[in-house]
Short mmCIF file of C-alpha atoms in Angstrom, two decimals:
data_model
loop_
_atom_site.label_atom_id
_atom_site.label_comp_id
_atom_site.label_asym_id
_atom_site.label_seq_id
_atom_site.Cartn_x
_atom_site.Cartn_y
_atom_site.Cartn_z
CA UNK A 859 62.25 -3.93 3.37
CA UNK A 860 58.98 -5.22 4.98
CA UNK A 861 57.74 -8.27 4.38
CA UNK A 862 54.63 -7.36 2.06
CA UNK A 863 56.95 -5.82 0.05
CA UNK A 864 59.52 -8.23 -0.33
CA UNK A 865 56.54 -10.60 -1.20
CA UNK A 866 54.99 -8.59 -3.79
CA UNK A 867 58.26 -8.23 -5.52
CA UNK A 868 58.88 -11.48 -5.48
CA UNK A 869 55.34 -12.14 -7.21
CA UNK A 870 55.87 -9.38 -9.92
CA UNK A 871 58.87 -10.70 -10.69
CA UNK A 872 58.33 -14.01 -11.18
CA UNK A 873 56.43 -15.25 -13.79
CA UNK A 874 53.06 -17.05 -13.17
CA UNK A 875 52.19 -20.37 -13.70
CA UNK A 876 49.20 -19.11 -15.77
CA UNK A 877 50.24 -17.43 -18.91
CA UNK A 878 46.64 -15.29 -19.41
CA UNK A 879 47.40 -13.88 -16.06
CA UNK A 880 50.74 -12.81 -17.39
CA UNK A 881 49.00 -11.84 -20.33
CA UNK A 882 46.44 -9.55 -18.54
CA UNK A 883 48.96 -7.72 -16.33
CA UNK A 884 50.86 -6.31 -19.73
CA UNK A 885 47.41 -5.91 -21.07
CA UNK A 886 46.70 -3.42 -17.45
CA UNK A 887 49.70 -1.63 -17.90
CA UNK A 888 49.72 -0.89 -21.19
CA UNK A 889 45.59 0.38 -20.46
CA UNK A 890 47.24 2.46 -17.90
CA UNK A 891 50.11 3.88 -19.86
CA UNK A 892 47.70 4.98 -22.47
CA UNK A 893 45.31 6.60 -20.80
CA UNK A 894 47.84 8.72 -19.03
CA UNK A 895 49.34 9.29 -22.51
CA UNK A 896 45.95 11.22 -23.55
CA UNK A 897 45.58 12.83 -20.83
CA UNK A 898 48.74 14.38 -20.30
CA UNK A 899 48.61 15.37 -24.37
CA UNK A 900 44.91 16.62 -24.75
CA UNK A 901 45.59 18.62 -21.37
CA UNK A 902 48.85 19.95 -22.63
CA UNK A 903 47.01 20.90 -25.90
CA UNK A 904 44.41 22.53 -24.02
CA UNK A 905 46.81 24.51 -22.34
CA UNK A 906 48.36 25.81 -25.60
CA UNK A 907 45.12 26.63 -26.70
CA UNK A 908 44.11 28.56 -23.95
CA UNK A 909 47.81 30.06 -23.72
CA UNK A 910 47.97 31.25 -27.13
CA UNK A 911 44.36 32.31 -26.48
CA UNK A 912 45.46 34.44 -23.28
CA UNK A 913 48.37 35.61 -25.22
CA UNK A 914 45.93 37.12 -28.12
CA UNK A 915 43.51 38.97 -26.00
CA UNK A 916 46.19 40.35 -24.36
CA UNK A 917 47.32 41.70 -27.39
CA UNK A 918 44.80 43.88 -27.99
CA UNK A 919 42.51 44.40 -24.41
CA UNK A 920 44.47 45.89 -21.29
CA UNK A 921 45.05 44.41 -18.24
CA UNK A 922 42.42 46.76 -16.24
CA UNK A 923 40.03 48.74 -17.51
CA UNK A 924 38.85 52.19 -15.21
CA UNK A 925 35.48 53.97 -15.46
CA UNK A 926 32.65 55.76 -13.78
CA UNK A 927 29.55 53.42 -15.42
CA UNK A 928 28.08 55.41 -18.42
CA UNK A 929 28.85 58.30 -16.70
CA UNK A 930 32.17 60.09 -18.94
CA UNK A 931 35.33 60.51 -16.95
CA UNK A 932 35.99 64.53 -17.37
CA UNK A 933 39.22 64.68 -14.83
CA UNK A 934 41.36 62.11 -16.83
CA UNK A 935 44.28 63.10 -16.30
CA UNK A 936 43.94 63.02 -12.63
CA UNK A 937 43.18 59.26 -13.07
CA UNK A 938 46.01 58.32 -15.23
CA UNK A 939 48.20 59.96 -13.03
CA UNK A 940 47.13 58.07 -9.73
CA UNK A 941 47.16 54.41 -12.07
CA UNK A 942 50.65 56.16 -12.62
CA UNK A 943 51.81 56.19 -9.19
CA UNK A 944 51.10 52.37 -8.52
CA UNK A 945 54.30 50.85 -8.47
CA UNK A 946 52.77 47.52 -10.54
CA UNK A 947 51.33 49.81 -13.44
CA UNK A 948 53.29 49.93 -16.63
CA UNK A 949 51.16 51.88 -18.50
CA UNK A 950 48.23 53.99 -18.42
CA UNK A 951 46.41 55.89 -21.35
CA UNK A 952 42.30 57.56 -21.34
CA UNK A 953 40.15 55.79 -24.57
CA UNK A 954 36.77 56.35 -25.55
CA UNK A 955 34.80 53.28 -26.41
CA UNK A 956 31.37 53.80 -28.67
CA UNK A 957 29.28 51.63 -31.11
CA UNK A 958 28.90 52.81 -34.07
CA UNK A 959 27.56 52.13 -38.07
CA UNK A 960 30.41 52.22 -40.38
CA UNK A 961 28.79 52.26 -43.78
CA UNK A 962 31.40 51.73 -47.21
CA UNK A 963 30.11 52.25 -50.74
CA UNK A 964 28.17 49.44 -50.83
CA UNK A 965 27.85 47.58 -47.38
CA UNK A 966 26.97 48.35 -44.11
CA UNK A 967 28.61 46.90 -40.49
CA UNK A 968 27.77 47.44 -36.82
CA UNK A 969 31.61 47.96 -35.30
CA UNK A 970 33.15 48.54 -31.56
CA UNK A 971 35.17 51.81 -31.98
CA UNK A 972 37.81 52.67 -29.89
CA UNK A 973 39.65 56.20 -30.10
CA UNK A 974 43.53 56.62 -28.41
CA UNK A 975 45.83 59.11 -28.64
CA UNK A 976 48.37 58.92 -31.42
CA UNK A 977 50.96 58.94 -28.98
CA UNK A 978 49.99 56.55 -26.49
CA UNK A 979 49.25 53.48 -30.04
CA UNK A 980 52.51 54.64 -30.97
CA UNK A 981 53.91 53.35 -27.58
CA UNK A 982 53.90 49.18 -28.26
CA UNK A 983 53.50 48.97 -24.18
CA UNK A 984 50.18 50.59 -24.18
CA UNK A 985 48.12 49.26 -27.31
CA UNK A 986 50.46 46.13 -28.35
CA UNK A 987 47.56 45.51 -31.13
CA UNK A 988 48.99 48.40 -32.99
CA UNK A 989 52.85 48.99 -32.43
CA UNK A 990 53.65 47.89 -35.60
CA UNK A 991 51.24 50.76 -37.33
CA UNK A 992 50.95 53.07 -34.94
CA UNK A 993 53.10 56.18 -36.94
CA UNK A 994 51.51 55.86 -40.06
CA UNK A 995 48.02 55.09 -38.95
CA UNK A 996 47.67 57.90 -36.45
CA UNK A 997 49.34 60.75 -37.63
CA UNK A 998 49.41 63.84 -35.06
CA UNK A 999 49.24 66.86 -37.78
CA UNK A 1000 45.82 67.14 -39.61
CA UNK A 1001 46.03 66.48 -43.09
CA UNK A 1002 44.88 68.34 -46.26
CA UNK A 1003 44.23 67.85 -50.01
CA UNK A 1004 43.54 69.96 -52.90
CA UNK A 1005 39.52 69.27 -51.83
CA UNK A 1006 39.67 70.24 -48.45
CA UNK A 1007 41.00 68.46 -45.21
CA UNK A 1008 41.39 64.74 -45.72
CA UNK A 1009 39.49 62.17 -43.94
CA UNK A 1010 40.31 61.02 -40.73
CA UNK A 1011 42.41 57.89 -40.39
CA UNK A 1012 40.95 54.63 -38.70
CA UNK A 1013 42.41 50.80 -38.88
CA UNK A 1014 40.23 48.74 -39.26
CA UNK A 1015 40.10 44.94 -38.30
CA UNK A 1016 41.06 42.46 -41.34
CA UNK A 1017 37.61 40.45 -41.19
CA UNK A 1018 36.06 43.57 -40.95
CA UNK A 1019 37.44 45.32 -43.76
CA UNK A 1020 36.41 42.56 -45.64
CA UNK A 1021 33.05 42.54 -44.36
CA UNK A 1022 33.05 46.30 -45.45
CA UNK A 1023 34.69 45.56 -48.74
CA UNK A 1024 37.74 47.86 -48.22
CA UNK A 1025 40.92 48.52 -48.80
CA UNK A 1026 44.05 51.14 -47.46
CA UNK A 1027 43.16 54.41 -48.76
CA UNK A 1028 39.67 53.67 -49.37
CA UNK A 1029 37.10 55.97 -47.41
CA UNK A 1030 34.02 55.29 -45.17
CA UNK A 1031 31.65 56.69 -43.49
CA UNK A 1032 31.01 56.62 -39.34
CA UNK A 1033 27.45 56.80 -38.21
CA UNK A 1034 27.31 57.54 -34.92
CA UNK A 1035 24.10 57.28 -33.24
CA UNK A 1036 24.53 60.07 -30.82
CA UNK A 1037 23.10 62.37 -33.33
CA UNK A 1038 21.19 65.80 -32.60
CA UNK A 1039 17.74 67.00 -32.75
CA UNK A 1040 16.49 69.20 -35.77
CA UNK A 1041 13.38 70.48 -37.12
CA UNK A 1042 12.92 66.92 -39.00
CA UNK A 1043 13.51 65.11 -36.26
CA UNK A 1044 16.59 63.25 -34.42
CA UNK A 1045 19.97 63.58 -37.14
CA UNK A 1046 22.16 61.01 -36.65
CA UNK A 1047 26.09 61.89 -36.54
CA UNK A 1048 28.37 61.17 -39.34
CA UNK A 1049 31.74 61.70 -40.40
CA UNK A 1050 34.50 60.65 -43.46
CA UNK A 1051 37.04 58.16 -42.85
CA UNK A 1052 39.88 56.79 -44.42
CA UNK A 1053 41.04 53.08 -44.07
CA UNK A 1054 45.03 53.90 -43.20
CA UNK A 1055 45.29 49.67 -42.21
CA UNK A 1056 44.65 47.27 -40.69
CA UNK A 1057 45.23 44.26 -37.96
CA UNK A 1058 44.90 40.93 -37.23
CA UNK A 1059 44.73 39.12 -34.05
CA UNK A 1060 43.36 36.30 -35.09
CA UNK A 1061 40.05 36.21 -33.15
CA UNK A 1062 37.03 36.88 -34.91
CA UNK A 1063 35.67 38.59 -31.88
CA UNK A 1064 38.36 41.73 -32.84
CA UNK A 1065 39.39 41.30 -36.58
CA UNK A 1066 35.47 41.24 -37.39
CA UNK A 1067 34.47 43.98 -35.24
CA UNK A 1068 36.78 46.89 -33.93
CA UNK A 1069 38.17 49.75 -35.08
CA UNK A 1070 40.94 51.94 -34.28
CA UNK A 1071 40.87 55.75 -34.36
CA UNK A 1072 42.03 59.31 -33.08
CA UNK A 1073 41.44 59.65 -29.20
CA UNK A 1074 39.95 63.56 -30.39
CA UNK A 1075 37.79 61.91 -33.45
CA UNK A 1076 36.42 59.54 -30.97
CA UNK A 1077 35.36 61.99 -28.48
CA UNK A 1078 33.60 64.24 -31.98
CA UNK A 1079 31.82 61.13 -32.81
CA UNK A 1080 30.54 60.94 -29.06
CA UNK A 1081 30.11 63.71 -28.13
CA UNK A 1082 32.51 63.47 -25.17
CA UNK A 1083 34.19 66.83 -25.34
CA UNK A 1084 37.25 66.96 -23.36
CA UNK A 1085 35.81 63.78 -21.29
CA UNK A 1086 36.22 60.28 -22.21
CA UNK A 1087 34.91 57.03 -21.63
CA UNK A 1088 37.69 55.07 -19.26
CA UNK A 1089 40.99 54.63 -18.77
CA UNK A 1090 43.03 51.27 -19.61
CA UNK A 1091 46.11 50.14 -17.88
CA UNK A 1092 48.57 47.32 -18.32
CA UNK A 1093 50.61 45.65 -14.87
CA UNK A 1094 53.21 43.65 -14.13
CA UNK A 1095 51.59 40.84 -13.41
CA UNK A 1096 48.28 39.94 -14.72
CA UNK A 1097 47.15 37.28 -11.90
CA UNK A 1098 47.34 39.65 -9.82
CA UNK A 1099 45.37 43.05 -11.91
CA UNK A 1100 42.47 42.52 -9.54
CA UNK A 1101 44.48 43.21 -6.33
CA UNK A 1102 45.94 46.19 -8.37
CA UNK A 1103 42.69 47.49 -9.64
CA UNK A 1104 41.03 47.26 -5.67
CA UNK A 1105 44.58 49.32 -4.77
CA UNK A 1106 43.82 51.76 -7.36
CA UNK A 1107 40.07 52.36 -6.60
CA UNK A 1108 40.57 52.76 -3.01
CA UNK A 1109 42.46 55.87 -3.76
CA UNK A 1110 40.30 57.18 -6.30
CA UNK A 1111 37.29 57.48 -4.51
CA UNK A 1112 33.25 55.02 -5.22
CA UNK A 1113 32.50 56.88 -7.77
CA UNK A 1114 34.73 54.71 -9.97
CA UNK A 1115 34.65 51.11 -10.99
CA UNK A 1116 37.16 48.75 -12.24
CA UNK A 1117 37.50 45.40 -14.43
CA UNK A 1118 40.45 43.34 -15.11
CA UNK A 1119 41.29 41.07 -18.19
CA UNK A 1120 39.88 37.89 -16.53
CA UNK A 1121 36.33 39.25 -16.40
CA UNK A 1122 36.39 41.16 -19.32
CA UNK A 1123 36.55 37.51 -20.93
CA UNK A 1124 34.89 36.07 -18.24
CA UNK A 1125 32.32 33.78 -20.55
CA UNK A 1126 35.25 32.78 -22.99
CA UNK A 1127 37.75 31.78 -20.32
CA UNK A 1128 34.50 29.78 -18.03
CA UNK A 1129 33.72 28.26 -21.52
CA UNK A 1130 37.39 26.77 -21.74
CA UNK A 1131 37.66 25.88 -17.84
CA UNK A 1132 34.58 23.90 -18.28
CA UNK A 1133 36.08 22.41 -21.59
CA UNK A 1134 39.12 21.20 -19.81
CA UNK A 1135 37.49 19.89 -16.75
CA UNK A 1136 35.09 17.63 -18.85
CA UNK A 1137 38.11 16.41 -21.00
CA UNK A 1138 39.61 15.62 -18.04
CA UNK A 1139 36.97 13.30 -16.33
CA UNK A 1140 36.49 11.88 -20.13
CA UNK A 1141 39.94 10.67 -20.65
CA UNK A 1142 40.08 9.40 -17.15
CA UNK A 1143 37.47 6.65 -17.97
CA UNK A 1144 40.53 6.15 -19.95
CA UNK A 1145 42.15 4.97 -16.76
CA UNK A 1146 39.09 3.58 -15.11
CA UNK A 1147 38.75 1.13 -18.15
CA UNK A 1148 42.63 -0.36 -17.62
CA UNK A 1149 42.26 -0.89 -14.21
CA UNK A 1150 39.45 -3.43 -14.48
CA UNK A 1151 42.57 -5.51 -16.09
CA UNK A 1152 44.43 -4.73 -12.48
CA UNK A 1153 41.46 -5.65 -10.65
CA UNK A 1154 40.76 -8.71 -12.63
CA UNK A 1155 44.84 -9.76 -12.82
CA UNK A 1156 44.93 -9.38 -8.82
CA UNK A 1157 42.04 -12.41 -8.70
CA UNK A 1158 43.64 -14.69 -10.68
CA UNK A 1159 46.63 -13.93 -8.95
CA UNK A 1160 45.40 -14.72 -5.18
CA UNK A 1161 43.30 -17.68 -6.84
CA UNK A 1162 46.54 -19.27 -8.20
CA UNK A 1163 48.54 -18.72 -5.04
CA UNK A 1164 46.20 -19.67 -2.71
CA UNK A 1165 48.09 -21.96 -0.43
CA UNK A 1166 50.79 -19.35 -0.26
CA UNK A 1167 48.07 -17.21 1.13
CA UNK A 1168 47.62 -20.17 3.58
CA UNK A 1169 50.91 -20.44 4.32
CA UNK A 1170 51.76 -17.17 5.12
CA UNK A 1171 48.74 -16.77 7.60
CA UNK A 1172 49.79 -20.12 9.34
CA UNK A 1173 53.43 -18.55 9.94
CA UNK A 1174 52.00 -15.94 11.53
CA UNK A 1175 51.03 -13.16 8.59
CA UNK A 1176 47.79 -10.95 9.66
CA UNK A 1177 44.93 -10.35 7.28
CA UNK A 1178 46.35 -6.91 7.29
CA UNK A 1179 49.79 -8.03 5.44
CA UNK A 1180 48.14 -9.79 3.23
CA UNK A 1181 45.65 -6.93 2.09
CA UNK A 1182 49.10 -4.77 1.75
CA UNK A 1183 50.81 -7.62 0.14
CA UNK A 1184 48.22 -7.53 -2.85
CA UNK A 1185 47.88 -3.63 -3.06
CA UNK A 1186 51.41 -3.21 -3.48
CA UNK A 1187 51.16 -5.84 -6.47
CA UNK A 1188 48.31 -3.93 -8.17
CA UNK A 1189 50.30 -0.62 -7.43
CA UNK A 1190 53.53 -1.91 -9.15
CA UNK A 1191 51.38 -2.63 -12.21
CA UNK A 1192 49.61 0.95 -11.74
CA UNK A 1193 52.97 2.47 -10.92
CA UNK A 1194 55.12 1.29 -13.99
CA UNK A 1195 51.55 1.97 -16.19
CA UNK A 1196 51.91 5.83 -15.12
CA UNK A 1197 55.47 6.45 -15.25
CA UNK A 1198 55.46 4.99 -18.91
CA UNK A 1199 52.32 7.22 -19.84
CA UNK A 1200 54.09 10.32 -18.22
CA UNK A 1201 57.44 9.56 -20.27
CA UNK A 1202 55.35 9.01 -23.28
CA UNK A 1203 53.19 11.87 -23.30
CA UNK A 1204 55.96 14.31 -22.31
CA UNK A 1205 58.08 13.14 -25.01
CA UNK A 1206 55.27 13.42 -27.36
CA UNK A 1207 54.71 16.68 -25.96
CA UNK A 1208 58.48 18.06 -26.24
CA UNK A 1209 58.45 16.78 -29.96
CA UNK A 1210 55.25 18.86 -30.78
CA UNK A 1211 56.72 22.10 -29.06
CA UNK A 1212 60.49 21.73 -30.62
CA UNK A 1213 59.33 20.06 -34.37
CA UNK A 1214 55.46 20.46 -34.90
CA UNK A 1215 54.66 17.15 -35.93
CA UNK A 1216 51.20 18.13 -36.35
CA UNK A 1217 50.64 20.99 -38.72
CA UNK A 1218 46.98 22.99 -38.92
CA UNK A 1219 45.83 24.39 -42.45
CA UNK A 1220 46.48 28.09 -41.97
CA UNK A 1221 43.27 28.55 -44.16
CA UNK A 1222 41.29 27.15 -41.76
CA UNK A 1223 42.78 28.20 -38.22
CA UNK A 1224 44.39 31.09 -36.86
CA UNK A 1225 47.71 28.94 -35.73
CA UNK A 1226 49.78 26.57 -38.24
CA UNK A 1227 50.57 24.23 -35.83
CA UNK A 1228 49.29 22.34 -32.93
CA UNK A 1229 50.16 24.25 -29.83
CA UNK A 1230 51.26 22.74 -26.40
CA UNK A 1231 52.09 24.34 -22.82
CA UNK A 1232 52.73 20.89 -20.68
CA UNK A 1233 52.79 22.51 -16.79
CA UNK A 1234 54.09 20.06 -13.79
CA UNK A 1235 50.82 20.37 -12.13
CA UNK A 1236 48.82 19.03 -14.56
CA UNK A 1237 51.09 16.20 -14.85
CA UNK A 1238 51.00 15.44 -11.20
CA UNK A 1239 47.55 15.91 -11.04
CA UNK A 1240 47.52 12.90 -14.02
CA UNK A 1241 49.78 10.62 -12.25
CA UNK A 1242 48.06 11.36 -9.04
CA UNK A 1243 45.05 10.77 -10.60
CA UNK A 1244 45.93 7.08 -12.21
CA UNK A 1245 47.82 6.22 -8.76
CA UNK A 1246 44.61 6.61 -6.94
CA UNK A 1247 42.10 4.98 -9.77
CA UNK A 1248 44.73 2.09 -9.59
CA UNK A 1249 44.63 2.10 -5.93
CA UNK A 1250 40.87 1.67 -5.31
CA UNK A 1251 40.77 -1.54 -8.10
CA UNK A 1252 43.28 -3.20 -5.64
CA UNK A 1253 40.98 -3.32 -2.66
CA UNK A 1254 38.48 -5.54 -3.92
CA UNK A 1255 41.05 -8.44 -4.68
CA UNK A 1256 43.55 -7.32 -1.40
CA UNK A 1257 40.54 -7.64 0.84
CA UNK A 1258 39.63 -10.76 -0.75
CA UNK A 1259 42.90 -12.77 -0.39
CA UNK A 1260 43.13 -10.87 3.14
CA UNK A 1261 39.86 -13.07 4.04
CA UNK A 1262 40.84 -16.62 3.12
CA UNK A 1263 40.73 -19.43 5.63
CA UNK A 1264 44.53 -20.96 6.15
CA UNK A 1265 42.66 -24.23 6.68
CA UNK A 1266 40.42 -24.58 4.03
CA UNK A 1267 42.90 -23.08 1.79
CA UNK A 1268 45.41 -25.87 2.67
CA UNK A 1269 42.66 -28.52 2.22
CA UNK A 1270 41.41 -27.53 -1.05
CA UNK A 1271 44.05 -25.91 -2.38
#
């Protein structure tokens, strides 16, 4: 053991002469333990957020997303087949995305459609949103009543249904605005519906705005033919759909485009890096705050021992040792501050996941309880993080004490 460090142990150990210095260095790592404490927690609940978040939009939007622009995809099949081939693709299926007026008997909403074919939303893989509804919702025979053939089926999204005002088995009417030209003028398209279900994701972004129908009622509605308007894929590993999606363009030629899950979300998922960035540099003032304490302790503490300073420099010590021998005091406080924060908040953190100590009024959010996804690198980054805050308040004493005269020390100590 060096001698700075034998000499700093020896000085945290025992107890000083002044009790408000004592007094101050409990104070600074108690500061230190709870600012790690928020950190790692609010970080941790961040992560849930955004977890649970990730896990929702997955739900319902694939992992890549094929197309030619606003030009229709006629040879379909030919892509599905190549997003086929990839080794990393689980799943590929054509869709065709339009806007569209859906108007009930009394209200009117502005709605995302999207059409698939009944056999790929049967297939939980392909659109997870609907596996649990996919045989009853899409049914692959036409159907007929005593009035003629029955309305199409869509599912609707729970918010909007309710912004519609409907419920299962209750029919509405599609206005699609790729209409035709008559004698009067431009006639917009429209076509009978009936509500078969619905889902819920949880997001108001969906639930209040997309609907589910028949890949061929789709295509009616815009006009697409035999074409459609992309094709959407799921991989084996969504950090890495971008790689995939450059793989899969490469062999199927410029004329086709691709976009994965991240930037699909792009503004929601910047919104929530920005959000945890500036929570982090706020509860790091957390930090900052406690180690004034450290700074302040470390004074006192080379004001009280003084002629030890003297001594030591007399026997030979450089300034050097005794700069080290005072940042290795304000370190012990910094280190024992952060190693009680990181057991705390961990512990807090393990409680949450296993017992939900803090429950969420379902009425009021999409999750009952408070959700946490602790990783190790955002607890090292914490402890890091304190370590070096707690490193830069020892300088100012360290270099302090490293400065004293042996002789005047001695003479007016």
């Amino acid at each position: 053991m060096s001698f700075e460090l034998f000499i700093s142990r020896r000085y945290f150990k025992s107890k000083p002469n002044q009790a408000i210095i004592a007094l101050i260095t409990l104070l600074s790592i108690i500061g230190v333990a709870i600012g790690v404490t928020a950190l790692i927690v609010v970080i941790a609940v961040m992560g849930g957020f955004e977890s649970d978040l990730k896990a929702r939009i997955l739900g319902i939007e694939p992992h890549l997303v094929i197309d030619q622009g606003d030009t229709p995809i006629t040879d379909y099949q030919k892509v599905v087949a190549v997003c086929e081939e990839n080794r990393h693709t689980l799943a590929a299926w054509p869709v065709v995305k339009l806007q569209a007026m859906l108007r009930s008997e009394s209200r009117v909403a502005g709605a995302t459609i999207k059409g698939v074919d009944p056999l790929d939303a049967a297939d939980g893989l392909k659109v997870p949103g609907l596996k649990s509804l996919a045989a009853k919702a899409f049914p692959t025979a036409s159907r007929k009543s005593a009035k003629g053939p029955a309305p199409a089926p869509i599912v609707l999204g729970r918010d909007l249904a309710r912004t519609l005002g409907v419920f299962k088995g209750d029919t509405l009417f599609i206005i699609s605005p790729r209409g035709a030209l008559a004698p009067v003028g431009f006639v917009p398209y429209m076509k009978r519906f009936e509500v078969v279900d619905f889902f819920e994701t949880g997001m108001y972004e969906y639930d209040g705005s997309l609907a589910f129908m028949n890949l061929a009622d789709a295509q009616m509605l815009a006009h697409l033919k035999a074409s459609i308007s992309a094709v959407e894929t799921r991989v084996d590993d969504i950090y890495h759909a971008k790689s995939i999606g450059k793989a899969l363009i490469s062999k199927l030629g410029p004329d086709y485009r691709f976009q994965d899950w991240i930037n699909l979300n792009k503004n929601l998922f910047a919104a929530l890096k920005l959000e945890k960035a500036a929570m982090f540099i706020t509860l790091t003032l957390i930090i900052l705050v406690a180690t004034f304490s450290i700074t302040s302790s470390l004074v006192m503490l080379v004001m009280e021992k003084t002629k030890d300073i003297a001594i030591f420099r007399t026997i030979g010590a450089t300034g050097r040792s005794i700069q080290k021998l005072f940042v290795y005091q304000g370190m012990f406080i910094g280190m024992i501050g952060t190693a009680a924060g990181v057991l705390i908040g961990t512990t807090l953190c393990y409680l949450q996941l296993k017992y939900h100590l803090v429950t969420l009024p379902g009425d009021v959010y999409y999750i009952t309880a408070l959700p946490v996804d602790l990783k190790l690198m955002d607890v090292c980054l914490v402890a890091g993080a304190a370590l070096a805050i707690c490193f830069l308040a020892t300088l100012y004493p360290a270099r302090q004490a490293s400065q004293l005269n042996p002789v005047e020390a001695i003479r007016y100590g």
